[in-house]
Coordinates of C-alpha atoms in Angstrom, one line a residue:
M47 CA 3.9 7.6 17.1
A48 CA 5.5 5.0 19.3
A49 CA 3.8 2.3 17.2
L50 CA 5.8 3.4 14.2
E51 CA 9.0 4.0 16.2
L52 CA 9.1 7.6 15.0
P53 CA 10.5 10.4 17.1
P54 CA 8.0 11.7 19.6
L55 CA 6.0 14.8 18.6
E56 CA 7.9 16.8 21.3
T57 CA 11.1 16.4 19.3
H58 CA 9.7 18.2 16.2
E59 CA 10.4 21.9 16.0
W60 CA 7.0 22.7 14.4
F61 CA 5.2 21.0 17.3
Q62 CA 7.2 23.1 19.8
V63 CA 6.2 26.2 17.9
L64 CA 2.6 25.1 17.9
V65 CA 2.3 24.4 21.7
R66 CA 4.7 27.2 22.9
R67 CA 4.0 30.0 20.4
L68 CA 0.7 29.6 18.6
L69 CA -1.7 28.0 21.0
P70 CA -0.9 30.2 24.0
Q71 CA -0.8 33.5 22.0
L72 CA -3.7 33.2 19.6
G73 CA -6.3 34.6 22.0
D74 CA -8.2 37.8 21.8
D75 CA -5.8 39.6 24.2
S76 CA -2.6 39.5 22.3
F77 CA 0.8 40.6 23.6
L78 CA 4.4 40.8 22.4
V79 CA 7.1 38.5 23.8
V80 CA 10.6 39.9 23.7
A81 CA 13.5 37.6 24.7
V82 CA 17.1 38.6 25.3
V83 CA 19.2 35.7 23.9
G84 CA 22.9 34.9 23.4
G85 CA 25.9 32.9 24.5
T86 CA 27.9 32.7 27.6
N87 CA 29.8 35.7 29.2
I88 CA 28.6 38.3 26.6
G89 CA 26.7 40.6 29.0
K90 CA 23.3 39.2 28.1
S91 CA 21.9 39.6 31.6
V92 CA 23.4 43.2 31.6
I93 CA 21.2 44.0 28.6
F94 CA 18.2 42.5 30.3
N95 CA 18.8 44.6 33.4
H96 CA 18.9 47.7 31.3
L97 CA 15.5 46.9 29.8
A98 CA 14.2 46.2 33.3
G99 CA 15.6 49.3 34.8
F100 CA 17.0 47.4 37.8
R101 CA 19.2 44.4 38.6
A102 CA 16.6 41.7 37.8
S103 CA 19.2 39.1 36.7
A104 CA 22.6 38.3 38.3
T105 CA 25.7 39.5 36.6
S106 CA 29.4 38.9 37.2
P107 CA 32.8 39.5 35.5
L108 CA 33.3 35.8 35.9
A109 CA 30.2 34.9 33.8
S110 CA 27.4 34.2 36.1
G111 CA 25.9 31.4 33.9
T112 CA 22.2 32.0 33.8
K113 CA 20.4 28.6 34.1
H114 CA 16.8 29.6 34.2
A115 CA 14.6 32.2 32.5
T116 CA 13.2 35.3 34.1
V117 CA 10.3 37.3 32.7
L118 CA 9.2 40.8 33.4
L119 CA 5.4 41.4 33.1
P120 CA 3.3 44.5 32.8
Q121 CA 1.6 45.4 36.1
G122 CA -1.6 43.4 36.6
F123 CA -0.7 40.9 33.8
S124 CA -0.7 37.8 36.1
Q125 CA -4.3 38.6 37.1
K126 CA -5.5 38.7 33.6
H127 CA -3.7 35.7 32.2
Q128 CA -2.8 32.1 33.1
L129 CA 1.0 32.2 33.0
P130 CA 1.4 28.4 32.8
D131 CA -0.6 28.4 29.6
I132 CA 1.6 31.1 28.1
F133 CA 4.8 29.3 29.1
P134 CA 4.1 25.6 28.8
G135 CA 6.9 23.3 29.9
F136 CA 8.1 25.8 32.6
T137 CA 7.5 25.7 36.3
L138 CA 6.4 29.3 37.2
M139 CA 8.0 30.8 40.4
P140 CA 7.6 34.3 41.8
W141 CA 10.8 36.4 41.4
E142 CA 12.5 37.1 44.7
N143 CA 16.1 38.0 43.9
A144 CA 18.5 38.2 40.9
E145 CA 20.4 35.1 42.0
Q146 CA 17.5 32.7 41.7
A147 CA 18.2 32.1 38.0
L148 CA 21.7 30.8 38.9
E149 CA 20.4 27.9 41.0
E150 CA 20.9 24.3 39.9
N151 CA 17.5 22.6 39.4
E152 CA 16.4 19.8 37.1
Q153 CA 13.1 21.5 36.5
H154 CA 12.7 24.2 33.8
L155 CA 12.0 27.2 36.1
L156 CA 10.7 30.5 35.0
F157 CA 10.8 33.4 37.5
W158 CA 8.3 36.1 37.0
R159 CA 7.8 39.6 38.3
E160 CA 5.5 42.4 37.4
C161 CA 7.1 45.8 36.8
D162 CA 6.1 48.7 39.0
A163 CA 7.0 52.2 37.7
T164 CA 6.5 53.5 41.2
R165 CA 9.7 51.9 42.3
I166 CA 12.7 54.1 41.6
G167 CA 14.4 53.4 38.3
E168 CA 12.1 50.5 37.4
T169 CA 10.8 50.3 33.9
D170 CA 7.1 50.9 33.2
L171 CA 6.4 48.1 30.7
P172 CA 3.6 48.7 28.1
D173 CA 0.5 46.6 28.8
N174 CA 1.2 44.3 25.9
L175 CA 5.0 43.7 26.3
L176 CA 6.7 40.8 28.1
V177 CA 10.5 40.7 28.4
L178 CA 12.6 37.6 29.2
D179 CA 16.2 36.8 30.1
T180 CA 17.2 33.3 28.9
P181 CA 19.8 30.7 29.7
D182 CA 23.0 30.6 27.6
V183 CA 22.4 29.1 24.2
D184 CA 25.9 27.7 24.2
S185 CA 26.1 26.4 27.7
V186 CA 28.1 23.3 28.6
A187 CA 24.8 22.0 30.1
V188 CA 22.7 20.8 27.3
V189 CA 19.5 21.3 29.4
N190 CA 20.1 25.1 29.1
W191 CA 19.9 24.8 25.3
E192 CA 16.5 23.2 25.7
R193 CA 15.4 26.0 28.0
A194 CA 16.7 28.7 25.6
D195 CA 14.9 27.0 22.7
H196 CA 11.6 27.0 24.6
V197 CA 12.0 30.7 25.2
R198 CA 12.9 31.4 21.6
Q199 CA 9.9 29.4 20.3
C200 CA 7.4 31.5 22.4
A201 CA 9.1 34.8 21.5
D202 CA 8.0 37.3 18.9
V203 CA 11.1 39.5 19.1
L204 CA 14.7 38.5 19.9
V205 CA 17.3 40.9 21.3
A206 CA 20.3 39.0 20.0
V207 CA 23.4 39.9 22.0
L208 CA 26.8 39.2 20.3
T209 CA 30.4 39.9 21.0
Q210 CA 33.6 39.6 19.0
Q211 CA 34.2 36.3 20.8
K212 CA 30.8 34.8 20.2
Y213 CA 29.4 36.0 16.9
N214 CA 30.9 33.0 15.0
D215 CA 30.3 30.4 17.6
A216 CA 28.8 27.2 16.2
A217 CA 26.1 26.7 18.9
V218 CA 25.2 30.4 18.8
K219 CA 24.8 30.3 15.0
K220 CA 22.7 27.1 15.2
F221 CA 20.3 28.8 17.6
F222 CA 19.9 31.8 15.4
R223 CA 19.4 29.8 12.3
K224 CA 16.3 28.4 13.9
A225 CA 15.2 31.9 14.8
A226 CA 15.6 32.9 11.1
E227 CA 13.5 29.9 10.0
E228 CA 10.8 31.1 12.5
N229 CA 10.8 34.6 10.9
K230 CA 11.6 36.2 14.2
L231 CA 12.1 40.0 14.4
V232 CA 15.6 40.5 15.7
F233 CA 17.2 43.5 17.4
L234 CA 20.9 42.9 17.3
V235 CA 23.1 44.3 20.1
F236 CA 26.9 44.0 19.5
N237 CA 28.2 44.3 23.0
Q238 CA 31.7 44.8 24.5
C239 CA 33.0 46.8 21.6
L240 CA 36.2 48.7 21.9
L241 CA 35.2 52.1 20.7
P242 CA 36.0 53.9 18.4
E243 CA 38.4 51.3 17.1
D244 CA 35.8 48.6 16.5
E245 CA 33.7 50.8 14.3
A246 CA 35.7 49.4 11.4
Y247 CA 35.3 45.8 12.4
W248 CA 31.8 45.3 13.8
P249 CA 30.2 45.5 10.3
I250 CA 32.5 42.6 9.2
W251 CA 31.5 40.5 12.2
V252 CA 27.8 41.3 11.7
E253 CA 27.9 40.5 8.0
T254 CA 29.5 37.1 8.8
F255 CA 26.9 36.4 11.4
C256 CA 24.0 37.3 9.1
K257 CA 25.3 35.2 6.2
E258 CA 25.9 32.2 8.5
T259 CA 22.4 32.4 10.1
G260 CA 20.1 34.0 7.7
I261 CA 19.2 36.7 10.3
D262 CA 18.3 40.1 8.9
P263 CA 18.3 42.5 11.9
A264 CA 15.4 45.0 12.1
A265 CA 17.6 47.3 14.2
L266 CA 21.3 47.2 15.2
F267 CA 23.0 48.7 18.3
I268 CA 26.5 48.6 19.6
A269 CA 27.6 49.0 23.2
P270 CA 31.1 49.7 24.6
S271 CA 33.1 47.4 26.8
D272 CA 32.5 49.3 30.1
R273 CA 32.3 47.2 33.2
R274 CA 31.5 50.0 35.6
A275 CA 28.7 51.3 33.4
A276 CA 27.4 47.8 32.9
E277 CA 27.2 47.2 36.7
A278 CA 25.7 50.6 37.3
N279 CA 23.0 49.9 34.7
S280 CA 24.1 52.9 32.7
L281 CA 25.6 51.3 29.6
P282 CA 25.1 53.4 26.5
F283 CA 23.6 51.9 23.3
Y284 CA 24.3 53.5 20.0
E285 CA 22.1 52.7 17.0
R286 CA 23.8 51.9 13.7
Q287 CA 22.4 51.5 10.3
W288 CA 22.2 48.0 8.8
P289 CA 23.2 47.2 6.1
T290 CA 25.9 49.8 6.4
T291 CA 26.6 52.4 3.7
E292 CA 29.6 54.7 3.3
A293 CA 27.5 57.7 4.2
A294 CA 26.2 56.0 7.4
T295 CA 29.7 55.0 8.4
N296 CA 30.9 58.6 8.0
S297 CA 28.0 60.0 10.1
V298 CA 27.8 57.7 13.1
S299 CA 25.9 59.1 16.1
D300 CA 27.3 59.3 19.6
T301 CA 23.9 59.9 21.1
P302 CA 22.8 56.9 23.2
V303 CA 19.3 55.5 22.7
D304 CA 16.9 53.9 25.2
L305 CA 16.5 50.2 24.2
M306 CA 13.2 49.8 26.1
R307 CA 11.8 52.8 24.3
E308 CA 12.8 51.4 21.0
L309 CA 11.0 48.2 21.9
S310 CA 7.9 50.0 23.1
E311 CA 7.6 51.9 19.9
L312 CA 7.6 48.7 17.8
R313 CA 4.6 48.4 15.4
F314 CA 2.8 45.7 17.4
G315 CA 0.4 44.6 14.7
E316 CA 2.9 44.2 11.9
I317 CA 5.4 42.3 14.1
K318 CA 2.7 40.0 15.4
L319 CA 1.6 39.3 11.9
Q320 CA 5.2 38.7 10.7
T321 CA 6.0 36.3 13.5
L322 CA 2.6 34.5 13.2
Q323 CA 3.3 33.9 9.5
G324 CA 6.8 32.6 10.4
S325 CA 5.3 30.2 12.9
L326 CA 2.6 29.0 10.5
Q327 CA 5.1 28.5 7.7
Q328 CA 7.0 26.2 10.0
L329 CA 3.9 24.2 10.5
V330 CA 3.3 23.7 6.8
D331 CA 6.9 23.4 5.7
P332 CA 6.9 20.4 3.2
N333 CA 10.0 18.8 4.8
R334 CA 10.2 19.9 8.4
G335 CA 6.6 20.7 9.2
I336 CA 3.3 18.8 9.4
P337 CA 3.5 17.6 5.7
G338 CA 6.9 16.0 6.4
W339 CA 5.6 14.5 9.6
L340 CA 2.6 13.0 7.8
A341 CA 4.9 11.7 5.1
E342 CA 7.0 10.0 7.8
I343 CA 3.9 8.3 9.1
R344 CA 2.9 7.1 5.6
K345 CA 6.4 5.8 5.0
G346 CA 6.6 4.1 8.4
S347 CA 3.2 2.6 8.0
K348 CA 4.1 1.2 4.6
Q349 CA 7.2 -0.4 6.1
F350 CA 5.2 -1.9 8.9
A351 CA 2.6 -3.1 6.3
E352 CA 5.3 -4.8 4.3
A353 CA 6.7 -6.4 7.5
G354 CA 3.2 -7.5 8.5
E355 CA 2.6 -9.1 5.1
I356 CA 5.8 -11.1 5.5
L357 CA 4.6 -12.3 8.9
S358 CA 1.0 -13.1 7.9
T359 CA -0.3 -16.2 9.6
E360 CA -1.4 -17.7 6.3
R361 CA 2.0 -17.5 4.8
L362 CA 3.8 -18.8 7.9
A363 CA 1.5 -21.7 8.6
K364 CA 0.2 -22.7 5.2
I365 CA -1.1 -26.3 5.5
D366 CA -1.6 -28.0 2.1
R367 CA -3.7 -30.9 3.5
W368 CA -5.4 -30.9 6.8
P369 CA -6.3 -34.4 7.9
N370 CA -9.9 -35.4 7.2
I371 CA -12.2 -36.0 10.2
P372 CA -13.4 -39.6 10.4
N373 CA -16.5 -40.1 8.3
R374 CA -17.9 -42.5 10.8
T375 CA -17.9 -39.8 13.5
L376 CA -19.2 -37.1 11.2
I377 CA -22.1 -39.3 9.9
G378 CA -22.9 -40.4 13.4
H379 CA -23.4 -36.8 14.5
I380 CA -25.3 -35.9 11.3
R381 CA -27.7 -38.9 11.9
S382 CA -28.0 -37.9 15.6
W383 CA -28.9 -34.3 14.7
W384 CA -31.2 -35.5 11.9
G385 CA -32.9 -37.8 14.3
E386 CA -33.8 -35.0 16.6
Q387 CA -35.6 -33.3 13.7
R388 CA -37.8 -36.3 12.8
E389 CA -41.4 -36.5 13.9
G390 CA -44.0 -39.2 14.3
W391 CA -44.0 -42.4 12.2
T392 CA -40.8 -41.3 10.4
A393 CA -38.9 -41.0 13.6
S394 CA -40.2 -44.4 14.9
V395 CA -39.2 -46.3 11.7
H396 CA -35.8 -44.7 11.5
N397 CA -35.1 -45.3 15.2
F398 CA -36.2 -49.0 14.7
Y399 CA -34.0 -49.6 11.7
N400 CA -31.0 -47.8 13.2
G401 CA -31.3 -50.2 16.1
V402 CA -31.5 -53.1 13.7
G403 CA -28.5 -51.8 11.9
R404 CA -26.5 -51.7 15.1
I405 CA -27.6 -55.3 16.0
V406 CA -26.8 -56.6 12.6
S407 CA -23.4 -54.9 12.5
T408 CA -22.3 -56.3 15.9
P409 CA -21.4 -59.8 14.6
F410 CA -19.5 -58.2 11.7
Q411 CA -17.5 -56.0 14.1
F412 CA -16.8 -59.0 16.4
I413 CA -15.5 -61.1 13.5
R414 CA -13.4 -58.2 12.3
K415 CA -11.8 -57.8 15.7
Q416 CA -11.0 -61.5 15.8
L417 CA -9.3 -61.3 12.4
V418 CA -7.4 -58.0 12.5
G419 CA -7.3 -57.2 16.2
P420 CA -8.9 -54.4 18.2
E421 CA -9.8 -51.4 16.2
E422 CA -8.2 -48.0 17.0
P423 CA -10.9 -45.4 17.8
P424 CA -11.2 -43.2 14.8
L425 CA -10.7 -40.0 16.7
D426 CA -7.5 -41.3 18.3
A427 CA -6.1 -41.9 14.9
Y428 CA -7.3 -38.5 13.8
R429 CA -5.6 -36.9 16.8
K430 CA -2.2 -38.5 15.8
Q431 CA -2.6 -37.4 12.2
E432 CA -3.4 -33.8 13.3
W433 CA -0.6 -33.7 15.7
D434 CA 1.9 -34.7 13.0
T435 CA 0.4 -32.0 10.8
I436 CA 0.7 -29.4 13.6
L437 CA 4.4 -30.4 14.3
Q438 CA 5.2 -29.9 10.6
S439 CA 3.4 -26.6 10.6
V440 CA 5.3 -25.4 13.7
E441 CA 8.6 -26.4 12.2
R442 CA 7.7 -24.5 9.0
V443 CA 6.8 -21.4 11.1
F444 CA 10.1 -21.3 13.0
E445 CA 12.1 -22.0 9.8
R446 CA 10.2 -19.2 8.1
L447 CA 10.8 -16.8 11.0
T448 CA 14.5 -17.7 11.0
W449 CA 14.7 -17.0 7.2
I450 CA 12.9 -13.7 7.6
R451 CA 15.3 -12.7 10.4
D452 CA 18.3 -13.5 8.3
I453 CA 16.9 -11.3 5.5
G454 CA 17.7 -8.4 7.8
N455 CA 14.5 -6.3 7.8
P456 CA 15.4 -3.6 10.4
L457 CA 11.9 -3.6 11.9
L458 CA 11.7 -7.4 12.3
V459 CA 15.3 -8.5 13.2
P460 CA 15.2 -7.3 16.9
R461 CA 11.7 -8.6 17.4
L462 CA 12.4 -12.0 15.8
E463 CA 15.6 -12.4 17.7
K464 CA 13.6 -12.2 20.9
I465 CA 11.1 -14.8 19.5
L466 CA 13.7 -17.2 18.3
A467 CA 16.1 -16.9 21.3
G468 CA 16.9 -19.8 23.5
D469 CA 14.6 -22.8 23.9
A470 CA 11.5 -20.9 22.8
R471 CA 10.7 -23.6 20.2
S472 CA 10.8 -26.6 22.5
K473 CA 8.8 -24.8 25.2
F474 CA 6.1 -23.9 22.7
I475 CA 5.9 -27.4 21.4
E476 CA 5.6 -28.8 24.9
H477 CA 2.8 -26.3 25.6
L478 CA 1.1 -27.1 22.3
R479 CA 1.1 -30.8 23.0
E480 CA -0.6 -30.3 26.4
R481 CA -3.2 -28.1 24.7
H482 CA -3.8 -30.6 21.9
N483 CA -4.2 -33.5 24.2
A484 CA -7.0 -31.6 26.0
V485 CA -9.0 -31.0 22.8
D486 CA -12.4 -32.9 22.8
F487 CA -12.7 -33.7 19.1
D488 CA -16.1 -35.4 19.5
A489 CA -17.5 -32.2 21.1
E490 CA -15.9 -30.1 18.4
I491 CA -17.6 -32.1 15.7
A492 CA -20.9 -32.1 17.5
T493 CA -20.8 -28.3 17.8
L494 CA -19.8 -27.9 14.2
V495 CA -22.6 -30.2 12.8
D496 CA -25.2 -28.5 15.0
Q497 CA -24.1 -25.0 13.9
Q498 CA -23.8 -25.8 10.2
L499 CA -27.1 -27.7 9.9
R500 CA -29.0 -25.1 11.8
E501 CA -27.7 -22.5 9.4
F502 CA -28.7 -24.8 6.5
R503 CA -32.2 -25.1 7.9
Q504 CA -32.5 -21.3 8.5
N505 CA -31.0 -20.1 5.3
S506 CA -32.4 -22.8 2.9
P507 CA -35.9 -23.7 4.2
D508 CA -37.0 -25.2 0.8
Y509 CA -34.0 -27.6 0.8
Y510 CA -34.7 -28.5 4.4
E511 CA -38.2 -29.4 3.5
F512 CA -36.9 -31.4 0.5
F513 CA -34.6 -33.3 2.9
R514 CA -37.7 -34.0 5.1
R515 CA -39.5 -35.5 2.1
I516 CA -36.5 -37.6 1.1
D517 CA -36.3 -38.8 4.7
T518 CA -39.9 -39.9 4.6
V519 CA -39.5 -41.8 1.4
A520 CA -36.3 -43.4 2.7
A521 CA -38.1 -44.6 5.8
A522 CA -40.4 -46.8 3.7
A523 CA -37.7 -48.1 1.4
R524 CA -35.1 -48.7 4.1
P525 CA -36.0 -52.3 5.1
A526 CA -35.1 -53.9 1.8
V527 CA -32.3 -51.6 0.9
S528 CA -30.8 -51.9 4.3
V529 CA -30.6 -55.6 4.2
V530 CA -29.4 -55.7 0.6
L531 CA -26.8 -53.2 1.4
F532 CA -25.4 -55.3 4.2
M533 CA -25.8 -58.6 2.6
T534 CA -24.4 -57.6 -0.8
G535 CA -21.4 -55.9 0.7
M536 CA -22.6 -52.5 -0.3
G537 CA -23.5 -51.6 3.2
P538 CA -20.0 -51.5 4.8
V539 CA -18.4 -48.4 3.4
G540 CA -14.9 -47.8 4.9
D541 CA -15.1 -49.1 8.4
T542 CA -18.7 -48.4 9.1
L543 CA -21.7 -50.6 8.6
M544 CA -24.3 -48.3 7.0
P545 CA -27.9 -49.6 7.2
A546 CA -29.7 -47.0 5.1
V547 CA -29.6 -45.6 1.6
T548 CA -29.7 -42.0 2.9
D549 CA -26.6 -42.6 5.0
T550 CA -24.9 -44.2 2.0
A551 CA -25.7 -41.2 -0.1
L552 CA -24.4 -38.8 2.5
Q553 CA -21.2 -40.9 2.9
S554 CA -20.6 -40.8 -0.8
A555 CA -21.2 -37.1 -0.9
L556 CA -18.4 -36.2 1.5
H557 CA -15.9 -35.3 -1.1
F558 CA -12.9 -33.4 0.3
T559 CA -9.3 -34.3 -0.4
G560 CA -8.8 -37.7 1.1
E561 CA -8.6 -40.6 -1.2
A562 CA -10.8 -42.8 1.1
V563 CA -13.5 -40.2 0.9
G564 CA -13.2 -39.9 -2.9
A565 CA -12.9 -42.5 -5.6
T566 CA -12.9 -45.5 -3.3
V567 CA -16.3 -44.7 -1.9
L568 CA -17.7 -43.8 -5.2
T569 CA -16.4 -47.0 -6.8
T570 CA -17.9 -49.1 -3.9
V571 CA -21.3 -47.5 -3.8
G572 CA -21.9 -46.8 -7.4
D573 CA -23.9 -44.1 -9.2
K574 CA -27.2 -46.0 -9.1
V575 CA -27.5 -45.9 -5.3
I576 CA -26.8 -42.2 -5.3
S577 CA -29.2 -41.5 -8.0
D578 CA -32.0 -43.5 -6.5
G579 CA -31.4 -42.5 -2.9
A580 CA -30.6 -38.8 -3.1
S581 CA -32.3 -37.9 -6.4
T582 CA -31.4 -34.6 -8.0
S583 CA -30.3 -33.0 -4.7
V584 CA -27.0 -34.8 -4.6
G585 CA -25.0 -31.9 -5.9
Y586 CA -26.3 -29.6 -3.2
I587 CA -25.9 -32.3 -0.6
E588 CA -22.4 -32.8 -1.7
A589 CA -21.6 -29.1 -1.4
Q590 CA -23.2 -28.9 2.0
F591 CA -21.3 -31.7 3.5
R592 CA -18.1 -30.8 1.8
R593 CA -18.5 -27.6 3.7
L594 CA -18.7 -29.5 6.9
H595 CA -15.2 -31.0 6.3
T596 CA -13.9 -27.6 5.2
A597 CA -15.4 -25.8 8.2
F598 CA -13.9 -28.3 10.6
A599 CA -10.5 -28.0 9.0
Q600 CA -10.9 -24.2 9.3
R601 CA -11.7 -24.5 13.0
R602 CA -8.7 -26.6 13.7
A603 CA -6.4 -24.3 11.6
D604 CA -7.9 -21.3 13.6
W605 CA -7.0 -23.2 16.8
L606 CA -3.4 -23.6 15.7
A607 CA -3.2 -20.0 14.5
H608 CA -4.5 -18.9 17.9
E609 CA -1.9 -21.0 19.7
L610 CA 0.8 -19.5 17.4
Q611 CA 0.0 -16.2 18.9
I612 CA 2.0 -17.3 22.0
V613 CA 5.0 -17.4 19.8
M614 CA 4.3 -14.2 17.9
D615 CA 3.0 -12.5 21.0
S616 CA 1.4 -9.2 20.0
L617 CA 3.7 -8.6 17.0
P618 CA 1.2 -9.2 14.2
Q619 CA -1.3 -6.9 15.9
E620 CA 1.3 -4.2 16.5
L621 CA 2.4 -4.3 12.9
A622 CA -1.2 -4.2 11.7
A623 CA -2.1 -1.3 13.9
A624 CA 0.9 0.7 12.8
A625 CA 0.2 -0.1 9.1
Q626 CA -3.4 1.2 9.5
L627 CA -2.4 4.6 11.0
P628 CA -2.8 6.5 7.7
N629 CA -6.3 5.1 7.4
Q630 CA -7.5 6.4 10.8
S631 CA -10.0 9.2 10.9
E632 CA -7.6 11.3 13.0
F633 CA -5.0 11.2 10.2
G634 CA -7.6 12.4 7.7
N635 CA -8.6 15.2 10.1
V636 CA -5.0 16.4 10.3
S637 CA -4.7 16.4 6.6
T638 CA -7.9 18.4 6.2
Q639 CA -6.9 20.9 8.8
L640 CA -3.5 21.2 7.1
H641 CA -5.1 22.2 3.8
E642 CA -7.2 24.8 5.7
L643 CA -4.1 26.1 7.4
Q644 CA -2.3 26.5 4.1
S645 CA -5.3 28.5 2.8
L646 CA -5.1 30.7 5.9
I647 CA -1.4 31.4 5.3
A648 CA -2.1 32.4 1.8
R649 CA -4.7 35.0 3.0
L650 CA -2.3 36.3 5.6
S651 CA 0.5 36.7 3.0
A652 CA -1.9 38.6 0.8
E653 CA -2.9 40.9 3.7
S654 CA 0.8 41.4 4.7
A655 CA 1.7 42.4 1.1
S656 CA -1.2 44.9 1.0
M657 CA 0.0 46.5 4.3
S658 CA 3.6 46.9 3.1

């Protein structure tokens, strides 16, 4: 999810429930996890010790401040189960003494001990019951909140310990709101009551707590404020009816109950089903569960797709008119390639007249040099034209990036600030000039011609054979036409002296966008030469060699686009990858499994209703 800049999965409550509650506890050998939870200095560890039957967790009148969790296991449990799998995210440590849970340690520690009823006073846990003490849910150390959340997420039953001072605390209520959303079974213990005076007040406090959190206690107990009894592990717990009634208020019992026995007599199957449904409901919650997470991905991907569309290379570096490659060079490479395909007498005649054409053109070229000076090599002129085009394109790219940055797209602004900072533009242009000067245009054109004409020969064998027949006919006709062309002035087209009808036809067929390759050539050559020399194939020839121009311009534009990646770095790829996330097979698999999960929950709800 980093690609979309979404919060990590670990920050989602539904994911924590999945990895801490569902995955570890959905095996064949199920068990019930009971956690004693509450705020600071409320006697939470005292309650835990009463469940354990001994001083398993440190207590003090000064608030001991439990920092790590402790778990009591049934005898032999650690041999049958992998504890790290049941409590992911915790570092498991054998329990040695009650003070261990008070130690400062950055790791999330969980101290474990198996109960042994042979020890005097120690509880004999049922085989399927685990009991935990937790860090304070309202500790000044935020890390303790995280540890308490981890315990809550893996628990089936919460023994919620409240006092007059803590029942309305904001952090405490926040913790229990999450428990209510998870559909936890809650035993509520209202501790440190002044009895019998508080019999009139605890219902008010509990009602406030339940309204604020959504908790509906399965059972409620009150315990007196008795330090000596708490330290002696002999604190009495009195069960009270909830919701209260006038009759229940008038007939309160003074007979203490055994909390561990109450837990041991829980209806295991019903509780497990209830908490399982609660956990699954969290997963499929439309807003806070997997559907909401998938919606976040779709929304984020759409935003990245829109940003990627803005930054598309085509839009940033649109080039209305790429310079045309010199026809002299292009025709030269075509003739060279074509000459390699000729055989026998045709090859001999063409080679002879090509040689004559070069000899005849030499005086013409000499006279021209005397009159107008040395001629600039065509590819040198083309290099200058292309560089000017590239500079204009780069300027447009940076102007466009600046404009996009100033729009204020929250995804693009910080990224574009980095791209546009400092002397990035001048450094890139300097790098680009070095790269451009190193381009071998002659080799580029040769490669293009060879590739295109080989494809032409492979994909259109009939037309290739037709070209061979035209070539043979032209070989016999070339002597007269060649001379006529030169002498009448029809031979020199542009700056090149062309000695053959075939070459003249090809030259006139090279229509692209340049004026010199368009009307000027056609006007000079005339329709009769094209018709006689190239016959009815001229339209196809024109299309093929127009494609050569287009293909070369495409190669050069691709080269510039590749170089622009230095400016953009991996930003376009990152945007594209993020935009494609909803189209990935994994995304579809999650959606499919979500629908299956929703069907499972519907069946569980029906079964639960039939049991009640």
